[in-house]
């Protein structure tokens, strides 16, 4: 029988694996961009695929036990779904990709700040704060490749900061609700409300993808990966991870995201890792280890 400590380690390893998958979605999304799909269409299609999949294994009751809990589900669909993904994706078109990558990785730090401010049970240790700062420094080195020139673009950077703030709120809300409902039920609600709340965006950015475009093999494969693996499977497992090891600890693993993105880009997009990227990756690993020791 596995001990409690071993079980806890397994949850940490699962968190790392999920973040590794999310780090690779940069490549899938870039392929879909190059195939003619808009950010709105990519989000909508990946969540439709995920919702169809989860419907078959989800409890059949439609609503939460209370209206208060249902409202939390709506907020989860917005902060972890529609607003988060749209803010992040549209920010790429308004500001530098480096800015987006770096600012989004402030989500764990924002989670800590919001948790300390609004959740009485959450206390921040010096190791958590120090580890977060070390990891964030590593993220900056990896993303900016040693050239610390932050080109500001107010609207794009503000959208990215909104995405980061959304994920911080999502993490804390998830911690609040994750012990009251099954991970599958919560994730189904997130996908549903994510899809519902994103529909008005089509009034401003109409659908342009054609059937022939969607039926090409590379589009189908990349959408299936985003919908089945990165959304359906990873969102269910991430809900479990937050319930088991907490919002603070799980959020800190998001600092690892740039490492998997850089490695995947090197493999699939022929973007080689530089020496400075190895240094930054090492700092990220040290920071995460210090935070989550």
mmCIF file of C-alpha atoms in Angstrom:
data_model
loop_
_atom_site.group_PDB
_atom_site.id
_atom_site.type_symbol
_atom_site.label_atom_id
_atom_site.label_comp_id
_atom_site.label_asym_id
_atom_site.label_seq_id
_atom_site.Cartn_x
_atom_site.Cartn_y
_atom_site.Cartn_z
ATOM 1 C CA UNK A 1 0.000 0.000 0.000
ATOM 2 C CA UNK A 2 1.408 3.466 -0.916
ATOM 3 C CA UNK A 3 2.086 5.723 2.050
ATOM 4 C CA UNK A 4 0.510 9.168 2.440
ATOM 5 C CA UNK A 5 3.852 10.768 1.560
ATOM 6 C CA UNK A 6 4.142 8.713 -1.633
ATOM 7 C CA UNK A 7 0.587 9.605 -2.620
ATOM 8 C CA UNK A 8 1.397 13.279 -2.077
ATOM 9 C CA UNK A 9 4.475 12.999 -4.303
ATOM 10 C CA UNK A 10 2.327 11.440 -7.023
ATOM 11 C CA UNK A 11 0.010 14.474 -6.978
ATOM 12 C CA UNK A 12 3.025 16.775 -7.376
ATOM 13 C CA UNK A 13 4.290 14.681 -10.294
ATOM 14 C CA UNK A 14 0.833 14.808 -11.872
ATOM 15 C CA UNK A 15 0.853 18.620 -11.570
ATOM 16 C CA UNK A 16 4.217 18.727 -13.367
ATOM 17 C CA UNK A 17 2.911 16.430 -16.125
ATOM 18 C CA UNK A 18 -0.190 18.599 -16.679
ATOM 19 C CA UNK A 19 1.870 21.790 -16.898
ATOM 20 C CA UNK A 20 4.207 20.033 -19.336
ATOM 21 C CA UNK A 21 1.229 19.276 -21.588
ATOM 22 C CA UNK A 22 -0.039 22.854 -21.343
ATOM 23 C CA UNK A 23 3.425 24.102 -22.251
ATOM 24 C CA UNK A 24 3.274 22.191 -25.532
ATOM 25 C CA UNK A 25 -0.056 23.734 -26.594
ATOM 26 C CA UNK A 26 1.869 26.745 -27.898
ATOM 27 C CA UNK A 27 2.970 24.618 -30.853
ATOM 28 C CA UNK A 28 -0.540 23.254 -31.530
ATOM 29 C CA UNK A 29 -2.071 26.727 -31.366
ATOM 30 C CA UNK A 30 0.596 28.156 -33.692
ATOM 31 C CA UNK A 31 -0.129 25.429 -36.259
ATOM 32 C CA UNK A 32 -3.854 26.243 -36.109
ATOM 33 C CA UNK A 33 -3.134 29.988 -36.443
ATOM 34 C CA UNK A 34 -1.065 29.276 -39.538
ATOM 35 C CA UNK A 35 -3.935 27.163 -40.899
ATOM 36 C CA UNK A 36 -6.290 30.154 -40.810
ATOM 37 C CA UNK A 37 -8.234 29.696 -37.560
ATOM 38 C CA UNK A 38 -8.819 32.691 -35.288
ATOM 39 C CA UNK A 39 -8.145 32.653 -31.509
ATOM 40 C CA UNK A 40 -11.898 32.665 -30.861
ATOM 41 C CA UNK A 41 -12.502 29.692 -33.176
ATOM 42 C CA UNK A 42 -9.640 27.699 -31.637
ATOM 43 C CA UNK A 43 -10.965 28.219 -28.105
ATOM 44 C CA UNK A 44 -14.569 27.432 -29.097
ATOM 45 C CA UNK A 45 -13.691 24.230 -30.969
ATOM 46 C CA UNK A 46 -11.349 22.860 -28.258
ATOM 47 C CA UNK A 47 -13.994 23.438 -25.569
ATOM 48 C CA UNK A 48 -16.755 21.880 -27.707
ATOM 49 C CA UNK A 49 -14.631 18.743 -28.138
ATOM 50 C CA UNK A 50 -13.860 18.689 -24.412
ATOM 51 C CA UNK A 51 -17.519 19.184 -23.441
ATOM 52 C CA UNK A 52 -18.720 16.361 -25.693
ATOM 53 C CA UNK A 53 -16.128 14.026 -24.174
ATOM 54 C CA UNK A 54 -16.889 14.866 -20.563
ATOM 55 C CA UNK A 55 -20.654 14.632 -21.022
ATOM 56 C CA UNK A 56 -20.451 10.844 -21.366
ATOM 57 C CA UNK A 57 -18.712 10.356 -18.002
ATOM 58 C CA UNK A 58 -20.225 13.226 -16.005
ATOM 59 C CA UNK A 59 -23.021 12.905 -13.420
ATOM 60 C CA UNK A 60 -26.366 13.534 -15.104
ATOM 61 C CA UNK A 61 -27.662 16.205 -12.708
ATOM 62 C CA UNK A 62 -27.472 19.562 -14.455
ATOM 63 C CA UNK A 63 -27.098 22.070 -11.632
ATOM 64 C CA UNK A 64 -25.114 22.497 -8.442
ATOM 65 C CA UNK A 65 -26.753 21.952 -5.052
ATOM 66 C CA UNK A 66 -27.123 25.686 -4.383
ATOM 67 C CA UNK A 67 -27.378 28.805 -6.526
ATOM 68 C CA UNK A 68 -24.291 30.154 -4.773
ATOM 69 C CA UNK A 69 -22.291 27.135 -5.947
ATOM 70 C CA UNK A 70 -23.758 27.520 -9.430
ATOM 71 C CA UNK A 71 -22.541 31.123 -9.503
ATOM 72 C CA UNK A 72 -19.048 29.905 -8.583
ATOM 73 C CA UNK A 73 -19.254 27.475 -11.527
ATOM 74 C CA UNK A 74 -20.117 30.398 -13.827
ATOM 75 C CA UNK A 75 -17.111 32.336 -12.527
ATOM 76 C CA UNK A 76 -14.887 29.293 -13.064
ATOM 77 C CA UNK A 77 -16.084 29.058 -16.672
ATOM 78 C CA UNK A 78 -15.227 32.726 -17.187
ATOM 79 C CA UNK A 79 -11.898 32.941 -15.323
ATOM 80 C CA UNK A 80 -10.550 29.548 -16.403
ATOM 81 C CA UNK A 81 -12.220 29.472 -19.793
ATOM 82 C CA UNK A 82 -13.611 32.242 -21.970
ATOM 83 C CA UNK A 83 -11.989 35.413 -20.609
ATOM 84 C CA UNK A 84 -8.654 33.752 -19.779
ATOM 85 C CA UNK A 85 -8.113 32.195 -23.208
ATOM 86 C CA UNK A 86 -9.474 35.121 -25.219
ATOM 87 C CA UNK A 87 -7.471 37.706 -23.279
ATOM 88 C CA UNK A 88 -4.288 35.668 -23.704
ATOM 89 C CA UNK A 89 -4.829 34.853 -27.378
ATOM 90 C CA UNK A 90 -5.845 38.343 -28.476
ATOM 91 C CA UNK A 91 -2.991 39.877 -26.490
ATOM 92 C CA UNK A 92 -0.573 38.046 -28.789
ATOM 93 C CA UNK A 93 -1.893 40.135 -31.672
ATOM 94 C CA UNK A 94 -1.473 43.409 -29.771
ATOM 95 C CA UNK A 95 1.831 43.040 -27.966
ATOM 96 C CA UNK A 96 5.064 41.037 -28.103
ATOM 97 C CA UNK A 97 4.862 37.282 -27.529
ATOM 98 C CA UNK A 98 7.628 37.631 -24.926
ATOM 99 C CA UNK A 99 5.510 40.066 -22.955
ATOM 100 C CA UNK A 100 2.525 37.695 -23.036
ATOM 101 C CA UNK A 101 4.589 34.698 -21.978
ATOM 102 C CA UNK A 102 6.209 36.551 -19.100
ATOM 103 C CA UNK A 103 3.131 38.336 -17.737
ATOM 104 C CA UNK A 104 0.997 35.159 -17.814
ATOM 105 C CA UNK A 105 3.640 33.467 -15.671
ATOM 106 C CA UNK A 106 2.929 35.986 -12.904
ATOM 107 C CA UNK A 107 -0.299 34.039 -12.216
ATOM 108 C CA UNK A 108 1.241 31.997 -9.351
ATOM 109 C CA UNK A 109 2.508 35.173 -7.675
ATOM 110 C CA UNK A 110 -0.902 36.820 -8.083
ATOM 111 C CA UNK A 111 -2.499 33.693 -6.611
ATOM 112 C CA UNK A 112 -0.303 34.048 -3.531
ATOM 113 C CA UNK A 113 -1.137 37.762 -3.180
ATOM 114 C CA UNK A 114 -4.900 37.247 -3.592
ATOM 115 C CA UNK A 115 -4.834 34.209 -1.304
ATOM 116 C CA UNK A 116 -3.084 36.080 1.504
ATOM 117 C CA UNK A 117 -5.410 39.073 1.071
ATOM 118 C CA UNK A 118 -8.799 37.355 0.817
ATOM 119 C CA UNK A 119 -8.457 33.823 2.244
ATOM 120 C CA UNK A 120 -7.867 33.754 5.988
ATOM 121 C CA UNK A 121 -6.613 30.146 6.040
ATOM 122 C CA UNK A 122 -3.789 30.902 3.578
ATOM 123 C CA UNK A 123 -0.463 31.982 5.032
ATOM 124 C CA UNK A 124 2.625 32.708 2.929
ATOM 125 C CA UNK A 125 5.975 31.409 4.146
ATOM 126 C CA UNK A 126 9.285 33.039 3.259
ATOM 127 C CA UNK A 127 10.209 29.940 1.239
ATOM 128 C CA UNK A 128 7.037 30.332 -0.849
ATOM 129 C CA UNK A 129 7.725 33.997 -1.575
ATOM 130 C CA UNK A 130 11.458 33.483 -2.199
ATOM 131 C CA UNK A 131 10.859 30.467 -4.426
ATOM 132 C CA UNK A 132 8.236 32.370 -6.429
ATOM 133 C CA UNK A 133 10.633 35.264 -7.052
ATOM 134 C CA UNK A 134 13.492 32.915 -8.071
ATOM 135 C CA UNK A 135 11.203 31.041 -10.460
ATOM 136 C CA UNK A 136 9.853 34.283 -11.932
ATOM 137 C CA UNK A 137 13.444 35.442 -12.526
ATOM 138 C CA UNK A 138 14.103 32.172 -14.346
ATOM 139 C CA UNK A 139 10.971 32.675 -16.449
ATOM 140 C CA UNK A 140 12.210 36.151 -17.443
ATOM 141 C CA UNK A 141 15.613 34.760 -18.474
ATOM 142 C CA UNK A 142 14.078 31.939 -20.545
ATOM 143 C CA UNK A 143 11.505 34.119 -22.285
ATOM 144 C CA UNK A 144 13.610 37.215 -22.940
ATOM 145 C CA UNK A 145 16.699 35.096 -23.651
ATOM 146 C CA UNK A 146 18.911 37.329 -21.527
ATOM 147 C CA UNK A 147 17.842 40.551 -23.264
ATOM 148 C CA UNK A 148 15.772 42.401 -20.682
ATOM 149 C CA UNK A 149 14.121 44.925 -22.947
ATOM 150 C CA UNK A 150 10.416 44.955 -22.135
ATOM 151 C CA UNK A 151 8.647 46.718 -25.006
ATOM 152 C CA UNK A 152 5.427 48.036 -23.516
ATOM 153 C CA UNK A 153 2.140 47.946 -25.395
ATOM 154 C CA UNK A 154 -0.563 49.055 -22.935
ATOM 155 C CA UNK A 155 -3.631 47.305 -24.353
ATOM 156 C CA UNK A 156 -1.916 44.017 -25.122
ATOM 157 C CA UNK A 157 -0.078 43.953 -21.791
ATOM 158 C CA UNK A 158 -3.259 44.817 -19.872
ATOM 159 C CA UNK A 159 -5.106 41.972 -21.615
ATOM 160 C CA UNK A 160 -2.298 39.609 -20.636
ATOM 161 C CA UNK A 161 -2.413 40.828 -17.046
ATOM 162 C CA UNK A 162 -6.178 40.215 -17.108
ATOM 163 C CA UNK A 163 -5.521 36.615 -18.206
ATOM 164 C CA UNK A 164 -3.017 36.164 -15.389
ATOM 165 C CA UNK A 165 -5.442 37.629 -12.844
ATOM 166 C CA UNK A 166 -8.221 35.368 -14.157
ATOM 167 C CA UNK A 167 -6.118 32.256 -13.573
ATOM 168 C CA UNK A 168 -5.268 33.374 -10.038
ATOM 169 C CA UNK A 169 -8.966 33.861 -9.230
ATOM 170 C CA UNK A 170 -9.765 30.540 -10.933
ATOM 171 C CA UNK A 171 -7.251 28.708 -8.730
ATOM 172 C CA UNK A 172 -8.673 30.132 -5.502
ATOM 173 C CA UNK A 173 -12.301 29.511 -6.534
ATOM 174 C CA UNK A 174 -11.392 25.968 -7.518
ATOM 175 C CA UNK A 175 -9.853 25.330 -4.107
ATOM 176 C CA UNK A 176 -13.083 26.574 -2.505
ATOM 177 C CA UNK A 177 -15.382 24.290 -4.498
ATOM 178 C CA UNK A 178 -13.219 21.260 -5.343
ATOM 179 C CA UNK A 179 -14.008 19.344 -2.147
ATOM 180 C CA UNK A 180 -17.777 19.752 -2.554
ATOM 181 C CA UNK A 181 -18.271 18.267 -6.031
ATOM 182 C CA UNK A 182 -16.577 15.678 -8.210
ATOM 183 C CA UNK A 183 -13.780 16.842 -10.507
ATOM 184 C CA UNK A 184 -15.726 15.614 -13.544
ATOM 185 C CA UNK A 185 -18.864 17.578 -12.618
ATOM 186 C CA UNK A 186 -16.901 20.787 -11.969
ATOM 187 C CA UNK A 187 -14.964 20.464 -15.212
ATOM 188 C CA UNK A 188 -18.159 19.883 -17.203
ATOM 189 C CA UNK A 189 -19.605 23.083 -15.767
ATOM 190 C CA UNK A 190 -16.416 24.992 -16.637
ATOM 191 C CA UNK A 191 -16.573 23.849 -20.260
ATOM 192 C CA UNK A 192 -20.304 24.665 -20.491
ATOM 193 C CA UNK A 193 -20.090 28.149 -19.018
ATOM 194 C CA UNK A 194 -16.862 28.814 -20.908
ATOM 195 C CA UNK A 195 -18.704 28.137 -24.167
ATOM 196 C CA UNK A 196 -21.838 30.089 -23.201
ATOM 197 C CA UNK A 197 -19.953 33.199 -22.069
ATOM 198 C CA UNK A 198 -17.771 33.266 -25.182
ATOM 199 C CA UNK A 199 -20.688 33.307 -27.660
ATOM 200 C CA UNK A 200 -21.183 37.126 -27.580
ATOM 201 C CA UNK A 201 -17.596 37.519 -28.809
ATOM 202 C CA UNK A 202 -18.687 36.158 -32.212
ATOM 203 C CA UNK A 203 -20.693 39.373 -32.707
ATOM 204 C CA UNK A 204 -17.389 41.243 -32.880
ATOM 205 C CA UNK A 205 -15.266 38.505 -34.477
ATOM 206 C CA UNK A 206 -17.524 36.456 -36.807
ATOM 207 C CA UNK A 207 -16.815 32.823 -37.718
ATOM 208 C CA UNK A 208 -14.569 32.489 -40.788
ATOM 209 C CA UNK A 209 -13.285 28.880 -40.712
ATOM 210 C CA UNK A 210 -14.489 26.781 -43.645
ATOM 211 C CA UNK A 211 -15.390 23.078 -43.630
ATOM 212 C CA UNK A 212 -12.489 22.220 -45.940
ATOM 213 C CA UNK A 213 -10.105 24.034 -43.577
ATOM 214 C CA UNK A 214 -11.385 22.122 -40.531
ATOM 215 C CA UNK A 215 -11.183 18.737 -42.274
ATOM 216 C CA UNK A 216 -7.459 18.925 -43.068
ATOM 217 C CA UNK A 217 -5.496 16.283 -41.109
ATOM 218 C CA UNK A 218 -3.187 18.718 -39.278
ATOM 219 C CA UNK A 219 -6.125 20.851 -38.114
ATOM 220 C CA UNK A 220 -8.071 17.798 -36.918
ATOM 221 C CA UNK A 221 -5.090 16.326 -35.055
ATOM 222 C CA UNK A 222 -4.130 19.583 -33.344
ATOM 223 C CA UNK A 223 -7.721 20.349 -32.333
ATOM 224 C CA UNK A 224 -8.128 16.826 -30.960
ATOM 225 C CA UNK A 225 -4.980 17.242 -28.884
ATOM 226 C CA UNK A 226 -6.169 20.601 -27.518
ATOM 227 C CA UNK A 227 -9.684 19.322 -26.861
ATOM 228 C CA UNK A 228 -9.066 15.764 -25.623
ATOM 229 C CA UNK A 229 -5.727 16.053 -23.838
ATOM 230 C CA UNK A 230 -5.025 19.695 -22.950
ATOM 231 C CA UNK A 231 -8.652 20.527 -22.055
ATOM 232 C CA UNK A 232 -10.741 17.436 -21.215
ATOM 233 C CA UNK A 233 -8.114 15.302 -19.493
ATOM 234 C CA UNK A 234 -5.884 18.030 -18.031
ATOM 235 C CA UNK A 235 -8.714 20.160 -16.626
ATOM 236 C CA UNK A 236 -10.229 17.167 -14.805
ATOM 237 C CA UNK A 237 -6.856 16.158 -13.375
ATOM 238 C CA UNK A 238 -5.950 19.761 -12.449
ATOM 239 C CA UNK A 239 -9.168 20.012 -10.406
ATOM 240 C CA UNK A 240 -8.061 16.922 -8.485
ATOM 241 C CA UNK A 241 -4.549 18.309 -8.029
ATOM 242 C CA UNK A 242 -5.840 21.566 -6.529
ATOM 243 C CA UNK A 243 -8.101 19.601 -4.167
ATOM 244 C CA UNK A 244 -5.171 17.433 -3.008
ATOM 245 C CA UNK A 245 -2.183 19.810 -2.747
ATOM 246 C CA UNK A 246 -3.829 23.244 -2.690
ATOM 247 C CA UNK A 247 -4.139 26.288 -4.938
ATOM 248 C CA UNK A 248 -0.809 27.842 -3.898
ATOM 249 C CA UNK A 249 1.343 24.764 -4.453
ATOM 250 C CA UNK A 250 -0.292 23.717 -7.721
ATOM 251 C CA UNK A 251 -0.108 27.265 -9.128
ATOM 252 C CA UNK A 252 3.647 27.392 -8.540
ATOM 253 C CA UNK A 253 4.146 24.565 -11.020
ATOM 254 C CA UNK A 254 2.918 26.928 -13.764
ATOM 255 C CA UNK A 255 6.396 28.476 -13.654
ATOM 256 C CA UNK A 256 7.554 25.309 -15.462
ATOM 257 C CA UNK A 257 5.409 26.192 -18.469
ATOM 258 C CA UNK A 258 8.116 28.143 -20.380
ATOM 259 C CA UNK A 259 10.542 25.216 -20.060
ATOM 260 C CA UNK A 260 8.212 22.809 -21.867
ATOM 261 C CA UNK A 261 7.368 25.498 -24.418
ATOM 262 C CA UNK A 262 11.052 26.110 -25.206
ATOM 263 C CA UNK A 263 11.832 22.383 -25.420
ATOM 264 C CA UNK A 264 8.808 21.670 -27.629
ATOM 265 C CA UNK A 265 9.619 24.607 -29.888
ATOM 266 C CA UNK A 266 13.162 23.288 -30.264
ATOM 267 C CA UNK A 267 11.844 19.872 -31.301
ATOM 268 C CA UNK A 268 8.911 20.797 -33.550
ATOM 269 C CA UNK A 269 9.611 24.371 -34.678
ATOM 270 C CA UNK A 270 13.421 24.141 -34.992
ATOM 271 C CA UNK A 271 13.913 26.919 -32.448
ATOM 272 C CA UNK A 272 17.147 25.844 -30.664
ATOM 273 C CA UNK A 273 17.628 26.335 -26.916
ATOM 274 C CA UNK A 274 20.407 28.760 -26.047
ATOM 275 C CA UNK A 275 22.803 28.600 -23.113
ATOM 276 C CA UNK A 276 20.873 31.361 -21.345
ATOM 277 C CA UNK A 277 17.688 29.286 -21.684
ATOM 278 C CA UNK A 278 19.359 26.440 -19.778
ATOM 279 C CA UNK A 279 20.344 28.882 -17.002
ATOM 280 C CA UNK A 280 16.800 30.234 -16.797
ATOM 281 C CA UNK A 281 15.328 26.719 -16.755
ATOM 282 C CA UNK A 282 17.621 25.777 -13.876
ATOM 283 C CA UNK A 283 16.473 28.846 -11.907
ATOM 284 C CA UNK A 284 12.835 27.925 -12.522
ATOM 285 C CA UNK A 285 13.427 24.401 -11.196
ATOM 286 C CA UNK A 286 15.211 25.760 -8.108
ATOM 287 C CA UNK A 287 12.438 28.282 -7.475
ATOM 288 C CA UNK A 288 9.684 25.687 -7.757
ATOM 289 C CA UNK A 289 11.608 23.316 -5.478
ATOM 290 C CA UNK A 290 12.044 26.031 -2.839
ATOM 291 C CA UNK A 291 8.365 27.061 -3.047
ATOM 292 C CA UNK A 292 6.956 23.536 -2.913
ATOM 293 C CA UNK A 293 9.480 21.800 -0.694
#
